[in-house]
mmCIF file of C-alpha atoms in Angstrom:
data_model
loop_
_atom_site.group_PDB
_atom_site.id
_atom_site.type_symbol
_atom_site.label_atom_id
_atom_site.label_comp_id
_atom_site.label_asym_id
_atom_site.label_seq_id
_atom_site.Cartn_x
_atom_site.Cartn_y
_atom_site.Cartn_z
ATOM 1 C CA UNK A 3 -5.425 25.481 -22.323
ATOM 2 C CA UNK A 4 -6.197 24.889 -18.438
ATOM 3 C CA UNK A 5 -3.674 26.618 -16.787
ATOM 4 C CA UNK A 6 -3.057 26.794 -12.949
ATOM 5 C CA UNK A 7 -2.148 30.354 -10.753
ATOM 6 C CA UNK A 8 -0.114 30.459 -7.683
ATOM 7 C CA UNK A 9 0.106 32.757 -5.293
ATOM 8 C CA UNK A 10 2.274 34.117 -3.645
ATOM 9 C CA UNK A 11 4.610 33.700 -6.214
ATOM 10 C CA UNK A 12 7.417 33.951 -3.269
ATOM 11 C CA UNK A 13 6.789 34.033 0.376
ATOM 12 C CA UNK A 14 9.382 35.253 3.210
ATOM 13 C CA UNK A 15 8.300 34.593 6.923
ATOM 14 C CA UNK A 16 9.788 34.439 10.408
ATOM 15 C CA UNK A 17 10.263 30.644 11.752
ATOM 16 C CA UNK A 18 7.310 29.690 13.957
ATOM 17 C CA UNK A 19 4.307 31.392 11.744
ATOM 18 C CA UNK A 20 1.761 30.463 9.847
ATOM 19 C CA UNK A 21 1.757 30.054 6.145
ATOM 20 C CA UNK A 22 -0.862 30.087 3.230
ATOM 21 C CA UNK A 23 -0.940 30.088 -0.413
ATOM 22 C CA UNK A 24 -3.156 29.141 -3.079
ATOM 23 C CA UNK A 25 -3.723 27.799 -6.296
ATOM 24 C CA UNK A 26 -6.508 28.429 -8.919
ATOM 25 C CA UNK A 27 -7.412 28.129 -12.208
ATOM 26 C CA UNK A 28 -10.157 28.747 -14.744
ATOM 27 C CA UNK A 29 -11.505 25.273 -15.470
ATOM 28 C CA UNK A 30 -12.147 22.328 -13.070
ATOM 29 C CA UNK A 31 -9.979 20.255 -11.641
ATOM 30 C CA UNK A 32 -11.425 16.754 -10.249
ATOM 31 C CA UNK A 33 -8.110 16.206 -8.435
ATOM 32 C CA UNK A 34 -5.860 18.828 -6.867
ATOM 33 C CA UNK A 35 -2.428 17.772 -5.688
ATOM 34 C CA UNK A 36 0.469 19.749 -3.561
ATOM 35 C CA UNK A 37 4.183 19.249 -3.802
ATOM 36 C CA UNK A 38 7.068 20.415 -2.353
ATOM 37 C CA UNK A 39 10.453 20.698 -4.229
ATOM 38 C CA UNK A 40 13.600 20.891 -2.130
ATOM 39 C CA UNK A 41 17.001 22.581 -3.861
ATOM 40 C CA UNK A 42 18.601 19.932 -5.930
ATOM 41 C CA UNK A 43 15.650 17.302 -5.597
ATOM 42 C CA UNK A 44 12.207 16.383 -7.411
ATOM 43 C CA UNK A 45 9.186 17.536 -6.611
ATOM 44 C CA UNK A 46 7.864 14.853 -3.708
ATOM 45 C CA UNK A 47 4.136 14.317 -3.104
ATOM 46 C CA UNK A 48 2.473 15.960 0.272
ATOM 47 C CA UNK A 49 -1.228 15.565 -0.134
ATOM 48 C CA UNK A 50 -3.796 14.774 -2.461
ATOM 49 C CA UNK A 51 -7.379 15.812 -2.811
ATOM 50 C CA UNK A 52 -10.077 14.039 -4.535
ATOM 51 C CA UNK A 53 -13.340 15.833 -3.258
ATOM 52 C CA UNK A 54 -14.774 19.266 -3.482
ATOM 53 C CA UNK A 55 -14.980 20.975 -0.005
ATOM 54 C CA UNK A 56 -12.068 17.838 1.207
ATOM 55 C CA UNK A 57 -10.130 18.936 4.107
ATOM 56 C CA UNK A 58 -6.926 17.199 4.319
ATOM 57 C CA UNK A 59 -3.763 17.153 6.532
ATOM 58 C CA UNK A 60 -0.315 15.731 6.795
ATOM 59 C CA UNK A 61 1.422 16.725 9.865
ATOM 60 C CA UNK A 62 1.662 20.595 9.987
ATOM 61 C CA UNK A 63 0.331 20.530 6.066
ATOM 62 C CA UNK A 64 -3.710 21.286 5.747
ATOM 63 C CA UNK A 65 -4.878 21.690 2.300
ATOM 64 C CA UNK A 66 -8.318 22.029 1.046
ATOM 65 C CA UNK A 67 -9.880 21.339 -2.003
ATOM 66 C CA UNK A 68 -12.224 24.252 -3.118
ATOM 67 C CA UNK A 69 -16.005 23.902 -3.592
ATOM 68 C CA UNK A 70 -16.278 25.546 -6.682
ATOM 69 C CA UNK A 71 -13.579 23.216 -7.863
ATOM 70 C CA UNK A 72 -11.251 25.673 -9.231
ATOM 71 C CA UNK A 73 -9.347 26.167 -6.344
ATOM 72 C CA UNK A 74 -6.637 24.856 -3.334
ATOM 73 C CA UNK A 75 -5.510 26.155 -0.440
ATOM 74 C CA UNK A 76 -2.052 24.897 0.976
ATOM 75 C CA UNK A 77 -1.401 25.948 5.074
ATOM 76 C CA UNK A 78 1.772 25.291 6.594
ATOM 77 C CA UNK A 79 1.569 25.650 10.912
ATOM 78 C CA UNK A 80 4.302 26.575 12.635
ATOM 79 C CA UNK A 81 6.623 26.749 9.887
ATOM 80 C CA UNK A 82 10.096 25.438 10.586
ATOM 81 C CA UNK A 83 13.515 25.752 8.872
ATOM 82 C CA UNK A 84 13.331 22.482 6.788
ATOM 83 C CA UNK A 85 10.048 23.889 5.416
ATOM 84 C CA UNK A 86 12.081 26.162 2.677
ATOM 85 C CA UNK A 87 11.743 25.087 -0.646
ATOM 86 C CA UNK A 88 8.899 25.725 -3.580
ATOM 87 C CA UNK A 89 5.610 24.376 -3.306
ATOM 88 C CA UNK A 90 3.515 23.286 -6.436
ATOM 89 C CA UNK A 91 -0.240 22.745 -6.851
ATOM 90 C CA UNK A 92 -0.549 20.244 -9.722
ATOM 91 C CA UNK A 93 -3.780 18.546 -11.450
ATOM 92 C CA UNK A 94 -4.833 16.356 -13.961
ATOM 93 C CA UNK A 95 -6.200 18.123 -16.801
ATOM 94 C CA UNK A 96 -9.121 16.681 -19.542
ATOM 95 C CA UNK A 97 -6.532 14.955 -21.048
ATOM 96 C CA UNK A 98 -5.199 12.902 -18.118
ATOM 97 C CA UNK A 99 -2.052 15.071 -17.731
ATOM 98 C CA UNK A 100 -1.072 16.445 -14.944
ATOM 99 C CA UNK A 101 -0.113 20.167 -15.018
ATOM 100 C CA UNK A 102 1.592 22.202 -12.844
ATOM 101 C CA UNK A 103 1.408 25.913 -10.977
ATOM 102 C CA UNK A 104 4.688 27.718 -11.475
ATOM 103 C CA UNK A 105 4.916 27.273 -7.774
ATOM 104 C CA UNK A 106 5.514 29.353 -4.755
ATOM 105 C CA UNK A 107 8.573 29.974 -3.006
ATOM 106 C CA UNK A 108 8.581 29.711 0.366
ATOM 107 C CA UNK A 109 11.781 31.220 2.671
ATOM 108 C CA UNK A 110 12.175 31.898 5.864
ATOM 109 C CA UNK A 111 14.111 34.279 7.791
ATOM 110 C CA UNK A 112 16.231 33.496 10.630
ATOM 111 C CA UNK B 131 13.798 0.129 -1.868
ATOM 112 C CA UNK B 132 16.071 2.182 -4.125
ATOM 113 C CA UNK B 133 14.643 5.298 -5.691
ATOM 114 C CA UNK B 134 14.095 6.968 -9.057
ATOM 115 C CA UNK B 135 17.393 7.122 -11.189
ATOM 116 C CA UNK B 136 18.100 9.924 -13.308
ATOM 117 C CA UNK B 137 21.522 9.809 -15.272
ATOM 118 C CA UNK B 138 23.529 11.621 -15.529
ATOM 119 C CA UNK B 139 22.939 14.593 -13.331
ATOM 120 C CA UNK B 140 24.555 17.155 -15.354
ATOM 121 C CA UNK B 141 25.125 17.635 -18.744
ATOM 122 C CA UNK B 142 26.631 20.525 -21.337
ATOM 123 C CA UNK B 143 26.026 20.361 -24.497
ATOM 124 C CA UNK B 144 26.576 22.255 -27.520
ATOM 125 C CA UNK B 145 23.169 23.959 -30.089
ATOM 126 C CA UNK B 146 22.409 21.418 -32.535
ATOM 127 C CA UNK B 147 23.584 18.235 -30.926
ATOM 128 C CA UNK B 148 21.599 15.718 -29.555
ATOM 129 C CA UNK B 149 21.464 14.369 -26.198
ATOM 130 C CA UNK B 150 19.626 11.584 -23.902
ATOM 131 C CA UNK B 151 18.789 11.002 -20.591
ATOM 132 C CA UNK B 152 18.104 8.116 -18.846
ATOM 133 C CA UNK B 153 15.685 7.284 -16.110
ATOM 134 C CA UNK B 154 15.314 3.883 -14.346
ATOM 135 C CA UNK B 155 12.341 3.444 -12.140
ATOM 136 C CA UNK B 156 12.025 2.210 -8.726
ATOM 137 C CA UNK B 157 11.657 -1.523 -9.239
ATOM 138 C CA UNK B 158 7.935 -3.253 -9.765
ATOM 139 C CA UNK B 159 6.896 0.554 -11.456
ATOM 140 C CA UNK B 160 6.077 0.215 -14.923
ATOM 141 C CA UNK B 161 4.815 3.641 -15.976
ATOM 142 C CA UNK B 162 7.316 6.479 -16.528
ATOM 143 C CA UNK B 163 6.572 9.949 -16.890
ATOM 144 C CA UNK B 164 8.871 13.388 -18.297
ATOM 145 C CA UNK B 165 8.717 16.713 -17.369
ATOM 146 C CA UNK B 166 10.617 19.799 -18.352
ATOM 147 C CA UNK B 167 11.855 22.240 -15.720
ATOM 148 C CA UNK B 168 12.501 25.899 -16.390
ATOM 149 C CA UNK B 169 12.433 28.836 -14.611
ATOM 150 C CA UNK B 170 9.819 31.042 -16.727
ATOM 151 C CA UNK B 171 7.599 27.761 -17.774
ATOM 152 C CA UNK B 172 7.820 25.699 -14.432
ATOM 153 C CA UNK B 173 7.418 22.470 -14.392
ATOM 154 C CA UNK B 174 5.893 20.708 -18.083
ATOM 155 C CA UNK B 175 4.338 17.322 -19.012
ATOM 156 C CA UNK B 176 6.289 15.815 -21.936
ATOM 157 C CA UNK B 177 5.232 12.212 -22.009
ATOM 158 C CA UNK B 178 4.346 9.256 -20.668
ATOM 159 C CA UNK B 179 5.468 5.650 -21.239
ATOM 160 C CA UNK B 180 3.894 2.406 -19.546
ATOM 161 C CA UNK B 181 4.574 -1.141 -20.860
ATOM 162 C CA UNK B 182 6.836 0.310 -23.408
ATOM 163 C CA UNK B 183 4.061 2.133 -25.276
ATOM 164 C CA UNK B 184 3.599 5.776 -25.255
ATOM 165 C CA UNK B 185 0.640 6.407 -23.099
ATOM 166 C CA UNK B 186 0.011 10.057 -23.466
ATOM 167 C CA UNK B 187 2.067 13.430 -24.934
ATOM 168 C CA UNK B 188 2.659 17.373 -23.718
ATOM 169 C CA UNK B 189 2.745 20.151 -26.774
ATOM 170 C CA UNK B 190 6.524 19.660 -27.250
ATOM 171 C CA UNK B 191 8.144 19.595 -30.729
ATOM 172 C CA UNK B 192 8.689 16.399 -32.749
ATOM 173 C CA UNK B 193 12.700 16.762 -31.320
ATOM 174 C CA UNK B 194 11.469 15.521 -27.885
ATOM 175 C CA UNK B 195 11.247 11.711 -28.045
ATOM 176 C CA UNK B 196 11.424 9.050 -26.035
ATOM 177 C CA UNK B 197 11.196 5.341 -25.377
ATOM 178 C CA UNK B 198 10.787 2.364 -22.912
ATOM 179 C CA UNK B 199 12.598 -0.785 -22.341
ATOM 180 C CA UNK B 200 11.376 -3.830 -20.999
ATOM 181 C CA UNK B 201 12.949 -3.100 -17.627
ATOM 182 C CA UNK B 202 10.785 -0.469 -17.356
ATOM 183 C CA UNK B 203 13.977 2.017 -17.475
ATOM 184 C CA UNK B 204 13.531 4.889 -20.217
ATOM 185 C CA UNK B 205 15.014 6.966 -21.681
ATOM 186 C CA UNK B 206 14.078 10.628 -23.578
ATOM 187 C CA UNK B 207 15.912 12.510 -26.519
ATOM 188 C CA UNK B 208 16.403 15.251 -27.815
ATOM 189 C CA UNK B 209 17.545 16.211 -30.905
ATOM 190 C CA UNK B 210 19.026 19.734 -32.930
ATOM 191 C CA UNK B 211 19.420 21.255 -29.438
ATOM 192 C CA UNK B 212 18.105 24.638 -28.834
ATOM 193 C CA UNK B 213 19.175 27.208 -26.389
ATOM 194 C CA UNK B 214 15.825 27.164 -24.861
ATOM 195 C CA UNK B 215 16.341 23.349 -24.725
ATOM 196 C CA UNK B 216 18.202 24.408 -21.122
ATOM 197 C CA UNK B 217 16.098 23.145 -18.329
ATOM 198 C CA UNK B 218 15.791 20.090 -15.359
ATOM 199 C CA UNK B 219 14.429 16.986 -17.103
ATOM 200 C CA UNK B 220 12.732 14.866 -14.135
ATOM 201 C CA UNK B 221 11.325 11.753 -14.732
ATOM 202 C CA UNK B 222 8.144 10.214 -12.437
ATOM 203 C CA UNK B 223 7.723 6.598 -11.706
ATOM 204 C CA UNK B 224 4.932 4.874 -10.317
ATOM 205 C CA UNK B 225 3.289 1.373 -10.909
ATOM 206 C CA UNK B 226 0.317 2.049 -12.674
ATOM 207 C CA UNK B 227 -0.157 4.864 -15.486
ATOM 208 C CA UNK B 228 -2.330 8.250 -15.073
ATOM 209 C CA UNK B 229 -2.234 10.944 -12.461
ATOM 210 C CA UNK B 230 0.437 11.500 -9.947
ATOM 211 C CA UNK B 231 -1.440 10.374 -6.631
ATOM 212 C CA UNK B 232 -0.661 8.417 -3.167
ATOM 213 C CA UNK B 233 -2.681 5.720 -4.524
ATOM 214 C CA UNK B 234 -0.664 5.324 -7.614
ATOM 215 C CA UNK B 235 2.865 5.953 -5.593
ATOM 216 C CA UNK B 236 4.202 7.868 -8.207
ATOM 217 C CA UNK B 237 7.870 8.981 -6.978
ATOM 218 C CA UNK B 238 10.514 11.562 -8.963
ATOM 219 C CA UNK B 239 14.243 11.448 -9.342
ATOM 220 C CA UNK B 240 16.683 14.532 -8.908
ATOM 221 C CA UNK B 241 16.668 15.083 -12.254
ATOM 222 C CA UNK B 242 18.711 15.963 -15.141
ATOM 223 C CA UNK B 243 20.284 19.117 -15.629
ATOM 224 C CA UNK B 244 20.940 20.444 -19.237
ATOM 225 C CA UNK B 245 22.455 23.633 -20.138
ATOM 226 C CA UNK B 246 22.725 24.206 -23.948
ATOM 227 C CA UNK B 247 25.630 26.972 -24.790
#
């Protein structure tokens, strides 16, 4: 079935840089989606992306949806402290569900 | 506006009981989705209820069922637990069914713990 890859799997950085990560998979999503997950919570929406080639922000969040419509790109500027926590690239598959990466685990050092 | 409830938080139980979890959606949302937490499998679709009909269904066995009220609140069981059964159980709200989008405000709770000894 459609699966989706994350990468890094975990990711540990100095406060102030820059982050990326990605998410791909083998079929074609017509939606990608990126979450964030903080310790004890649910996952909670950051941005969505409806358009191949879409170049979308929220804050110090850009993500972009790929052209070839198997892939995302999640980057994080200027990370800060409240940033830790996993990130998830989600999508709705052929049957209207909406699957998850395994995520990627973002910490940073002090 | 309250948020999405999940009771309870935390739950032991024992292989080969059965168990439920409530979740009770932020109010005016009528579609309810599951998902299954683990570790090794990450986050997986179980179902999806809106207007008290079961609007779509992951690949989980027949002892993963659920239901909705006409509140809106559901709830999700499962039955002849398994160790493997151990996982978060978060529910999704949002007012219209289908993907998980801003446009559809679809908004999760903290979830459900379950460890199965």
């Amino acid at each position: 079935g459609q699966q989706l890859n994350q990468s890094p799997q975990s990711m540990f950085i100095q406060e102030g840089e820059d982050v990326s990560m990605n998410c791909t998979s083998s079929s074609i999503f017509n939606t990608w989606l990126w979450y964030k997950q903080d310790p004890g919570e649910g996952p909670v929406l950051l941005i969505a992306l409806y358009k191949a080639g879409e170049l979308t922000s929220n804050g110090r969040l850009t993500a972009q949806f790929g052209i070839t419509r198997k892939d995302s790109f999640l980057n994080i500027s200027a990370s800060i402290p409240s940033d830790v926590g996993i990130y998830f690239c989600a999508g709705p598959n052929r049957d209207d569900k909406i699957i998850f990466g395994k995520g990627t685990r973002l910490h940073i050092l002090p | 506006k309250a948020g999405v409830t999940q009771t309870p938080r935390y739950l032991i139980k024992t292989r080969g009981q059965q168990v439920t979890l409530s979740c009770s959606p932020i109010s005016g949302h009528r579609s309810v989705s599951w998902y299954q937490q683990t570790p090794g499998q990450g986050l997986q679709f179980l179902f999806e209820y809106f207007s008290e009909t079961q609007r779509n269904k992951g690949n989980f066995p027949g002892r993963f069922s659920g239901r909705q009220f006409s509140n809106s609140r559901s709830e999700m069981n499962v039955s002849t637990l398994e160790l493997g059964d151990s996982a978060l159980y978060l529910c999704a709200s949002s007012r219209s069914p289908g993907q998980l989008t801003l446009n559809t405000e679809a908004f999760f709770g903290q979830g459900t713990r379950l460890t199965v000894v």
